[in-house]
């Protein structure tokens, strides 16, 4: 097993850290409530060890901040980690945490940098153990439902055409974008989607914090007879914990949030305030799987189900590891060409589900030609020994 004595492997020391910033143009400008995207971007991280085990994963979908995230990794994190035991994940999580302490810098940048390391280290851990991460993290199941995020404004594709294509791809659920129009207009769009999808299709509404309490409540009431599975981030950010609580109580809709939180403590507060039924905390935006698993543990005490904002390459394992996991969140190839092209053994969608398999770690195999093609910056930090 990778040259390691499995009966007594001892420390697995970090010798080199490499990162590539990938930036892939999209075919159209994808518009949500108050944002738009023209590129899909990520950071691909490889961590090498003295025992020949390499941890590799891609992290996040930042675009404007990736150059600074890469600089944080190599200037502030990597010098601390060369020579450290890659299996000491909790220790390394603490060693990397100070990159989030700079109050004059966007805290998300440090959190994503930390996540790049945390996610790659878990891949090493799984490979050394010879087990897939879904099993090491809890082993509940190796298959989960998978949904497709869509319903973007102004794509030139009709709602019926989009839902038909997604169904034909094997999906049996969709996260549908709302919040960029009036509640009445978006309710009409959602109802059109429900009629196109049929009664057994999971349909979620995602407002990306687009509305106030009254608007969000009005939307939820207008679609309550059309099987809204849950309502994601319905309210403006400034007081969203209480706003979402009020939407839950006033409308009866189940609410999902957490992707905009930075920590397990922030997600705990969402649950304590009665704001959510589902928590879609994003480990890649918030320090890595180590922090996500803390949130999942808290959620069991509040009866909250866990989701994960995007990042199927990570979330498929995290959600499969626990009993209260929900949907792996993905996109069509034009919206996320990285997921559909960088992984050569990407699992097939079968009747709305995917299986993460038995390969150790994440188990993904990567297309190095694709990485080289879209890399806009490659940086290495290597042991001086």
CSV table of C-alpha atoms in Angstrom, one decimal:
chain,number,residue,atom,x,y,z
A,1,UNK,CA,0.0,0.0,0.0
A,2,UNK,CA,2.0,2.9,-1.4
A,3,UNK,CA,5.2,1.5,0.3
A,4,UNK,CA,3.9,2.0,3.8
A,5,UNK,CA,4.1,-0.6,6.5
A,6,UNK,CA,0.4,-0.8,7.3
A,7,UNK,CA,1.1,-2.4,10.7
A,8,UNK,CA,3.2,0.6,11.9
A,9,UNK,CA,3.3,3.4,9.4
A,10,UNK,CA,4.6,6.0,11.8
A,11,UNK,CA,4.7,9.7,10.7
A,12,UNK,CA,4.0,10.4,7.1
A,13,UNK,CA,6.0,13.6,6.7
A,14,UNK,CA,5.0,16.4,4.3
A,15,UNK,CA,7.8,17.2,1.8
A,16,UNK,CA,6.2,19.3,-0.9
A,17,UNK,CA,3.1,21.3,-1.5
A,18,UNK,CA,2.0,22.3,-5.1
A,19,UNK,CA,-1.0,24.3,-6.2
A,20,UNK,CA,-2.5,25.3,-9.5
A,21,UNK,CA,-5.0,28.0,-10.0
A,22,UNK,CA,-7.5,26.9,-12.7
A,23,UNK,CA,-9.7,29.3,-14.6
A,24,UNK,CA,-12.2,28.0,-17.1
A,25,UNK,CA,-14.4,30.3,-19.2
A,26,UNK,CA,-18.1,29.5,-19.3
A,27,UNK,CA,-20.3,29.6,-22.4
A,28,UNK,CA,-22.7,32.2,-21.1
A,29,UNK,CA,-23.1,34.6,-18.2
A,30,UNK,CA,-25.0,32.7,-15.5
A,31,UNK,CA,-27.1,35.1,-13.4
A,32,UNK,CA,-28.6,34.6,-10.0
A,33,UNK,CA,-30.5,37.0,-7.8
A,34,UNK,CA,-27.7,39.6,-7.4
A,35,UNK,CA,-24.6,37.9,-8.9
A,36,UNK,CA,-23.4,36.5,-12.1
A,37,UNK,CA,-20.6,34.2,-13.3
A,38,UNK,CA,-18.5,34.1,-16.5
A,39,UNK,CA,-15.8,31.7,-15.3
A,40,UNK,CA,-15.5,28.6,-13.2
A,41,UNK,CA,-12.3,28.7,-11.1
A,42,UNK,CA,-10.7,26.5,-8.4
A,43,UNK,CA,-7.4,25.7,-6.8
A,44,UNK,CA,-5.9,22.2,-7.3
A,45,UNK,CA,-3.6,21.1,-4.5
A,46,UNK,CA,-1.2,18.3,-4.2
A,47,UNK,CA,0.6,17.4,-1.0
A,48,UNK,CA,3.6,15.0,-1.2
A,49,UNK,CA,5.0,12.9,1.6
A,50,UNK,CA,8.2,11.1,2.4
A,51,UNK,CA,6.4,7.7,2.1
A,52,UNK,CA,5.2,8.3,-1.4
A,53,UNK,CA,1.6,9.0,-0.7
A,54,UNK,CA,0.2,12.1,-2.4
A,55,UNK,CA,-3.0,13.9,-1.4
A,56,UNK,CA,-4.7,15.7,-4.2
A,57,UNK,CA,-8.0,17.6,-4.6
A,58,UNK,CA,-9.5,20.7,-6.0
A,59,UNK,CA,-11.1,23.3,-3.7
A,60,UNK,CA,-13.6,26.1,-4.0
A,61,UNK,CA,-15.0,28.1,-6.9
A,62,UNK,CA,-13.4,31.5,-6.1
A,63,UNK,CA,-12.4,33.6,-9.2
A,64,UNK,CA,-11.2,37.0,-8.2
A,65,UNK,CA,-9.4,35.8,-5.0
A,66,UNK,CA,-7.6,32.7,-6.1
A,67,UNK,CA,-4.2,34.4,-6.7
A,68,UNK,CA,-4.2,35.7,-3.1
A,69,UNK,CA,-5.4,32.3,-1.8
A,70,UNK,CA,-2.5,30.6,-3.5
A,71,UNK,CA,-0.1,33.2,-2.1
A,72,UNK,CA,-1.5,32.6,1.4
A,73,UNK,CA,-0.9,28.8,1.0
A,74,UNK,CA,2.7,29.2,0.0
A,75,UNK,CA,3.8,32.2,2.0
A,76,UNK,CA,2.0,31.6,5.2
A,77,UNK,CA,1.0,27.9,5.5
A,78,UNK,CA,3.4,25.8,3.5
A,79,UNK,CA,6.6,26.9,5.4
A,80,UNK,CA,4.9,25.7,8.7
A,81,UNK,CA,4.0,22.3,7.3
A,82,UNK,CA,7.1,20.9,5.6
A,83,UNK,CA,8.2,18.1,7.9
A,84,UNK,CA,4.9,17.8,9.7
A,85,UNK,CA,3.1,14.5,10.0
A,86,UNK,CA,0.3,14.6,7.3
A,87,UNK,CA,-1.8,12.3,9.5
A,88,UNK,CA,-1.9,14.8,12.4
A,89,UNK,CA,-4.9,16.6,10.8
A,90,UNK,CA,-6.3,18.3,13.9
A,91,UNK,CA,-2.8,19.6,14.8
A,92,UNK,CA,-2.3,20.9,11.2
A,93,UNK,CA,-5.8,22.5,11.2
A,94,UNK,CA,-4.7,24.5,14.3
A,95,UNK,CA,-1.3,25.4,12.7
A,96,UNK,CA,-3.1,26.8,9.6
A,97,UNK,CA,-5.9,28.6,11.5
A,98,UNK,CA,-4.0,31.8,12.0
A,99,UNK,CA,-4.3,32.7,8.3
A,100,UNK,CA,-7.9,33.6,9.1
A,101,UNK,CA,-7.0,36.1,11.9
A,102,UNK,CA,-6.0,39.1,9.7
A,103,UNK,CA,-8.9,41.5,10.2
A,104,UNK,CA,-7.7,43.7,7.3
A,105,UNK,CA,-8.1,40.8,4.8
A,106,UNK,CA,-11.2,39.1,3.6
A,107,UNK,CA,-11.5,36.2,6.0
A,108,UNK,CA,-12.8,33.9,3.3
A,109,UNK,CA,-9.4,33.9,1.6
A,110,UNK,CA,-7.7,32.4,4.6
A,111,UNK,CA,-10.5,29.9,5.1
A,112,UNK,CA,-10.3,28.6,1.5
A,113,UNK,CA,-6.5,28.4,1.8
A,114,UNK,CA,-6.9,26.3,5.0
A,115,UNK,CA,-9.5,24.1,3.3
A,116,UNK,CA,-7.1,23.4,0.4
A,117,UNK,CA,-4.7,21.9,2.9
A,118,UNK,CA,-7.3,20.1,5.1
A,119,UNK,CA,-8.9,18.5,2.1
A,120,UNK,CA,-5.7,17.2,0.6
A,121,UNK,CA,-4.5,15.9,4.0
A,122,UNK,CA,-7.7,13.8,4.3
A,123,UNK,CA,-7.0,12.3,0.9
A,124,UNK,CA,-3.6,11.2,2.3
A,125,UNK,CA,-5.3,9.8,5.4
A,126,UNK,CA,-7.7,7.7,3.4
A,127,UNK,CA,-4.9,6.4,1.2
A,128,UNK,CA,-2.7,5.4,4.2
A,129,UNK,CA,-5.7,3.7,5.8
A,130,UNK,CA,-6.6,2.0,2.5
A,131,UNK,CA,-10.2,3.1,2.9
A,132,UNK,CA,-12.6,5.6,1.1
A,133,UNK,CA,-13.3,8.7,3.1
A,134,UNK,CA,-17.0,8.2,3.3
A,135,UNK,CA,-16.3,5.0,5.3
A,136,UNK,CA,-13.6,6.6,7.5
A,137,UNK,CA,-15.9,9.6,8.3
A,138,UNK,CA,-18.8,7.4,9.4
A,139,UNK,CA,-19.5,4.8,6.7
A,140,UNK,CA,-23.3,5.3,6.6
A,141,UNK,CA,-23.7,4.6,2.8
A,142,UNK,CA,-21.7,4.8,-0.4
A,143,UNK,CA,-24.5,6.3,-2.4
A,144,UNK,CA,-26.4,9.6,-2.2
A,145,UNK,CA,-29.1,11.4,-4.3
A,146,UNK,CA,-27.6,14.0,-6.7
A,147,UNK,CA,-29.3,17.2,-7.8
A,148,UNK,CA,-28.5,19.8,-10.5
A,149,UNK,CA,-28.6,23.6,-9.8
A,150,UNK,CA,-30.3,25.6,-12.6
A,151,UNK,CA,-33.1,27.9,-13.4
A,152,UNK,CA,-30.6,30.8,-14.0
A,153,UNK,CA,-32.0,34.0,-15.6
A,154,UNK,CA,-31.3,34.9,-19.2
A,155,UNK,CA,-29.7,31.7,-20.4
A,156,UNK,CA,-31.9,31.5,-23.6
A,157,UNK,CA,-33.1,28.0,-22.7
A,158,UNK,CA,-36.8,27.6,-21.7
A,159,UNK,CA,-37.6,26.1,-18.3
A,160,UNK,CA,-39.2,23.1,-20.0
A,161,UNK,CA,-36.2,22.4,-22.2
A,162,UNK,CA,-33.8,22.7,-19.2
A,163,UNK,CA,-35.9,20.4,-17.0
A,164,UNK,CA,-36.2,17.8,-19.8
A,165,UNK,CA,-32.5,17.8,-20.4
A,166,UNK,CA,-31.7,17.5,-16.7
A,167,UNK,CA,-34.1,14.6,-16.3
A,168,UNK,CA,-32.6,12.8,-19.3
A,169,UNK,CA,-29.1,13.2,-17.8
A,170,UNK,CA,-30.4,11.0,-14.9
A,171,UNK,CA,-31.1,13.8,-12.3
A,172,UNK,CA,-34.3,13.5,-10.2
A,173,UNK,CA,-33.9,16.8,-8.5
A,174,UNK,CA,-33.1,20.5,-9.1
A,175,UNK,CA,-32.2,23.6,-7.2
A,176,UNK,CA,-34.0,26.4,-9.0
A,177,UNK,CA,-32.8,30.0,-8.9
A,178,UNK,CA,-35.2,32.7,-7.7
A,179,UNK,CA,-34.9,36.0,-5.8
A,180,UNK,CA,-34.0,38.1,-8.8
A,181,UNK,CA,-37.5,39.0,-9.7
A,182,UNK,CA,-40.7,39.7,-7.8
A,183,UNK,CA,-42.2,36.9,-5.7
A,184,UNK,CA,-45.1,36.7,-8.1
A,185,UNK,CA,-42.8,36.4,-11.2
A,186,UNK,CA,-40.5,33.8,-9.6
A,187,UNK,CA,-43.4,31.8,-8.3
A,188,UNK,CA,-44.7,31.6,-11.8
A,189,UNK,CA,-41.3,30.4,-13.0
A,190,UNK,CA,-41.2,27.8,-10.2
A,191,UNK,CA,-44.7,26.5,-11.0
A,192,UNK,CA,-43.7,26.2,-14.6
A,193,UNK,CA,-40.7,24.2,-13.5
A,194,UNK,CA,-42.9,21.9,-11.4
A,195,UNK,CA,-45.3,21.3,-14.2
A,196,UNK,CA,-42.3,20.5,-16.5
A,197,UNK,CA,-40.6,18.2,-14.0
A,198,UNK,CA,-43.7,16.3,-12.8
A,199,UNK,CA,-44.8,15.3,-9.3
A,200,UNK,CA,-42.0,13.0,-8.2
A,201,UNK,CA,-39.1,15.4,-9.0
A,202,UNK,CA,-37.4,17.2,-6.1
A,203,UNK,CA,-37.6,20.9,-6.6
A,204,UNK,CA,-35.8,23.4,-4.4
A,205,UNK,CA,-35.9,27.2,-4.6
A,206,UNK,CA,-32.7,29.1,-4.0
A,207,UNK,CA,-33.0,32.9,-3.6
A,208,UNK,CA,-29.4,33.6,-2.7
A,209,UNK,CA,-30.4,36.1,0.0
A,210,UNK,CA,-32.5,38.0,-2.5
A,211,UNK,CA,-35.7,39.0,-0.6
A,212,UNK,CA,-36.9,40.4,2.7
A,213,UNK,CA,-39.2,38.5,5.0
A,214,UNK,CA,-42.5,39.6,3.4
A,215,UNK,CA,-41.3,38.9,-0.1
A,216,UNK,CA,-39.9,35.5,0.8
A,217,UNK,CA,-43.0,34.6,2.7
A,218,UNK,CA,-45.2,35.6,-0.2
A,219,UNK,CA,-43.2,33.4,-2.6
A,220,UNK,CA,-43.4,30.4,-0.3
A,221,UNK,CA,-47.2,30.8,0.0
A,222,UNK,CA,-47.6,31.1,-3.7
A,223,UNK,CA,-45.8,27.8,-4.4
A,224,UNK,CA,-46.9,25.9,-1.3
A,225,UNK,CA,-49.1,23.6,-3.4
A,226,UNK,CA,-46.3,22.8,-5.8
A,227,UNK,CA,-44.1,20.7,-3.5
A,228,UNK,CA,-41.3,23.1,-2.6
A,229,UNK,CA,-38.8,20.7,-1.0
A,230,UNK,CA,-36.9,23.5,0.8
A,231,UNK,CA,-36.3,27.2,0.4
A,232,UNK,CA,-32.6,28.1,0.4
A,233,UNK,CA,-31.2,31.4,1.7
A,234,UNK,CA,-34.5,33.3,1.2
A,235,UNK,CA,-33.6,36.5,3.0
A,236,UNK,CA,-31.2,39.4,2.9
A,237,UNK,CA,-27.9,38.9,4.7
A,238,UNK,CA,-27.9,41.6,7.4
A,239,UNK,CA,-30.3,39.9,9.8
A,240,UNK,CA,-30.8,36.6,8.1
A,241,UNK,CA,-30.9,34.4,11.1
A,242,UNK,CA,-34.1,36.0,12.4
A,243,UNK,CA,-35.5,36.7,9.0
A,244,UNK,CA,-35.3,33.1,8.0
A,245,UNK,CA,-36.8,32.0,11.3
A,246,UNK,CA,-39.7,34.3,10.6
A,247,UNK,CA,-40.1,32.9,7.0
A,248,UNK,CA,-40.2,29.4,8.5
A,249,UNK,CA,-42.9,30.3,11.0
A,250,UNK,CA,-45.0,32.5,8.7
A,251,UNK,CA,-45.0,30.3,5.6
A,252,UNK,CA,-44.4,26.8,6.9
A,253,UNK,CA,-41.7,26.3,4.3
A,254,UNK,CA,-38.6,24.3,5.3
A,255,UNK,CA,-35.5,26.6,5.1
A,256,UNK,CA,-31.9,25.8,4.2
A,257,UNK,CA,-28.8,28.0,4.8
A,258,UNK,CA,-25.2,27.7,6.0
A,259,UNK,CA,-23.1,28.3,2.9
A,260,UNK,CA,-22.6,32.0,3.9
A,261,UNK,CA,-21.4,31.0,7.4
A,262,UNK,CA,-17.7,30.9,8.1
A,263,UNK,CA,-17.6,28.5,11.0
A,264,UNK,CA,-19.2,25.7,13.0
A,265,UNK,CA,-20.2,28.4,15.5
A,266,UNK,CA,-22.1,30.4,12.9
A,267,UNK,CA,-24.0,27.3,11.8
A,268,UNK,CA,-24.8,26.5,15.5
A,269,UNK,CA,-26.4,29.9,15.8
A,270,UNK,CA,-28.6,29.3,12.8
A,271,UNK,CA,-29.8,26.1,14.4
A,272,UNK,CA,-30.2,27.7,17.9
A,273,UNK,CA,-32.3,30.5,16.4
A,274,UNK,CA,-34.6,28.1,14.7
A,275,UNK,CA,-33.7,29.5,11.3
A,276,UNK,CA,-33.1,26.3,9.3
A,277,UNK,CA,-34.2,22.8,8.7
A,278,UNK,CA,-31.2,22.0,6.4
A,279,UNK,CA,-27.6,23.2,6.7
A,280,UNK,CA,-25.6,23.5,3.5
A,281,UNK,CA,-22.3,24.6,5.1
A,282,UNK,CA,-19.5,24.7,2.6
A,283,UNK,CA,-16.4,23.0,3.9
A,284,UNK,CA,-14.3,24.4,1.0
A,285,UNK,CA,-15.2,28.0,1.9
A,286,UNK,CA,-14.8,27.5,5.6
A,287,UNK,CA,-11.7,25.6,6.5
A,288,UNK,CA,-12.2,22.1,5.1
A,289,UNK,CA,-13.9,18.8,6.0
A,290,UNK,CA,-12.6,19.0,9.5
A,291,UNK,CA,-14.9,21.9,10.3
A,292,UNK,CA,-17.8,20.6,8.2
A,293,UNK,CA,-17.9,17.4,10.3
A,294,UNK,CA,-18.1,19.5,13.4
A,295,UNK,CA,-21.2,21.2,12.0
A,296,UNK,CA,-22.7,17.8,11.1
A,297,UNK,CA,-22.2,16.6,14.7
A,298,UNK,CA,-24.0,19.8,16.0
A,299,UNK,CA,-26.8,19.3,13.5
A,300,UNK,CA,-27.7,15.9,15.1
A,301,UNK,CA,-28.6,17.7,18.3
A,302,UNK,CA,-31.0,20.1,16.6
A,303,UNK,CA,-32.6,17.6,14.2
A,304,UNK,CA,-31.2,19.5,11.2
A,305,UNK,CA,-30.3,17.7,8.0
A,306,UNK,CA,-27.0,18.3,6.3
A,307,UNK,CA,-26.3,19.4,2.8
A,308,UNK,CA,-23.2,20.9,1.2
A,309,UNK,CA,-23.0,23.9,-1.1
A,310,UNK,CA,-21.6,22.6,-4.4
A,311,UNK,CA,-18.2,20.9,-4.3
A,312,UNK,CA,-19.4,17.4,-5.3
A,313,UNK,CA,-15.8,16.1,-5.3
A,314,UNK,CA,-15.8,16.6,-1.4
A,315,UNK,CA,-19.5,16.5,-0.5
A,316,UNK,CA,-20.2,13.1,-2.1
A,317,UNK,CA,-18.0,11.6,0.7
A,318,UNK,CA,-19.1,13.8,3.5
A,319,UNK,CA,-22.8,13.4,2.9
A,320,UNK,CA,-22.5,9.6,2.4
A,321,UNK,CA,-20.7,9.3,5.7
A,322,UNK,CA,-23.6,10.4,7.9
A,323,UNK,CA,-27.3,9.3,8.3
A,324,UNK,CA,-28.6,12.9,8.0
A,325,UNK,CA,-26.9,13.7,4.7
A,326,UNK,CA,-29.0,14.9,1.8
A,327,UNK,CA,-28.1,15.8,-1.8
A,328,UNK,CA,-24.9,16.1,-3.7
A,329,UNK,CA,-25.1,19.5,-5.5
A,330,UNK,CA,-23.8,19.8,-9.1
A,331,UNK,CA,-24.4,21.6,-12.4
A,332,UNK,CA,-24.7,20.9,-16.0
A,333,UNK,CA,-21.3,20.7,-17.9
A,334,UNK,CA,-21.6,24.2,-19.3
A,335,UNK,CA,-22.0,25.7,-15.8
A,336,UNK,CA,-19.3,23.6,-14.1
A,337,UNK,CA,-16.9,22.2,-16.7
A,338,UNK,CA,-14.4,21.4,-14.0
A,339,UNK,CA,-16.4,18.7,-12.3
A,340,UNK,CA,-17.4,17.2,-15.7
A,341,UNK,CA,-13.8,17.1,-17.1
A,342,UNK,CA,-11.1,17.1,-14.5
A,343,UNK,CA,-12.1,13.7,-12.9
A,344,UNK,CA,-11.6,10.9,-15.3
A,345,UNK,CA,-13.5,8.3,-13.2
A,346,UNK,CA,-16.4,10.6,-12.2
A,347,UNK,CA,-19.3,8.4,-11.1
A,348,UNK,CA,-22.3,8.1,-13.4
A,349,UNK,CA,-25.7,9.3,-12.4
A,350,UNK,CA,-28.2,6.4,-12.1
A,351,UNK,CA,-31.8,7.2,-11.4
A,352,UNK,CA,-30.9,10.4,-9.5
A,353,UNK,CA,-28.1,8.9,-7.4
A,354,UNK,CA,-24.3,8.5,-7.5
A,355,UNK,CA,-22.0,6.0,-5.7
A,356,UNK,CA,-18.6,7.1,-4.4
A,357,UNK,CA,-17.1,3.6,-4.6
A,358,UNK,CA,-14.3,1.9,-2.7
A,359,UNK,CA,-11.1,3.5,-3.8
A,360,UNK,CA,-9.0,4.9,-0.9
A,361,UNK,CA,-9.2,8.6,0.0
A,362,UNK,CA,-11.5,10.5,-2.4
A,363,UNK,CA,-10.7,7.9,-5.0
A,364,UNK,CA,-10.6,10.5,-7.9
A,365,UNK,CA,-8.3,10.1,-10.9
A,366,UNK,CA,-7.4,13.4,-12.5
A,367,UNK,CA,-6.8,14.6,-16.1
A,368,UNK,CA,-3.4,16.3,-15.9
A,369,UNK,CA,-3.8,17.6,-19.4
A,370,UNK,CA,-6.9,19.5,-18.4
A,371,UNK,CA,-5.1,20.9,-15.3
A,372,UNK,CA,-2.2,22.1,-17.4
A,373,UNK,CA,-4.5,23.6,-20.0
A,374,UNK,CA,-6.5,25.8,-17.6
A,375,UNK,CA,-3.8,26.5,-15.0
A,376,UNK,CA,-3.0,30.2,-14.8
A,377,UNK,CA,-0.5,29.9,-12.0
A,378,UNK,CA,1.6,27.0,-10.7
A,379,UNK,CA,3.5,27.3,-7.4
A,380,UNK,CA,5.5,24.8,-5.3
A,381,UNK,CA,7.0,24.8,-1.8
A,382,UNK,CA,9.5,22.1,-1.2
A,383,UNK,CA,11.5,20.8,1.7
A,384,UNK,CA,15.0,22.3,2.0
A,385,UNK,CA,16.4,18.9,3.0
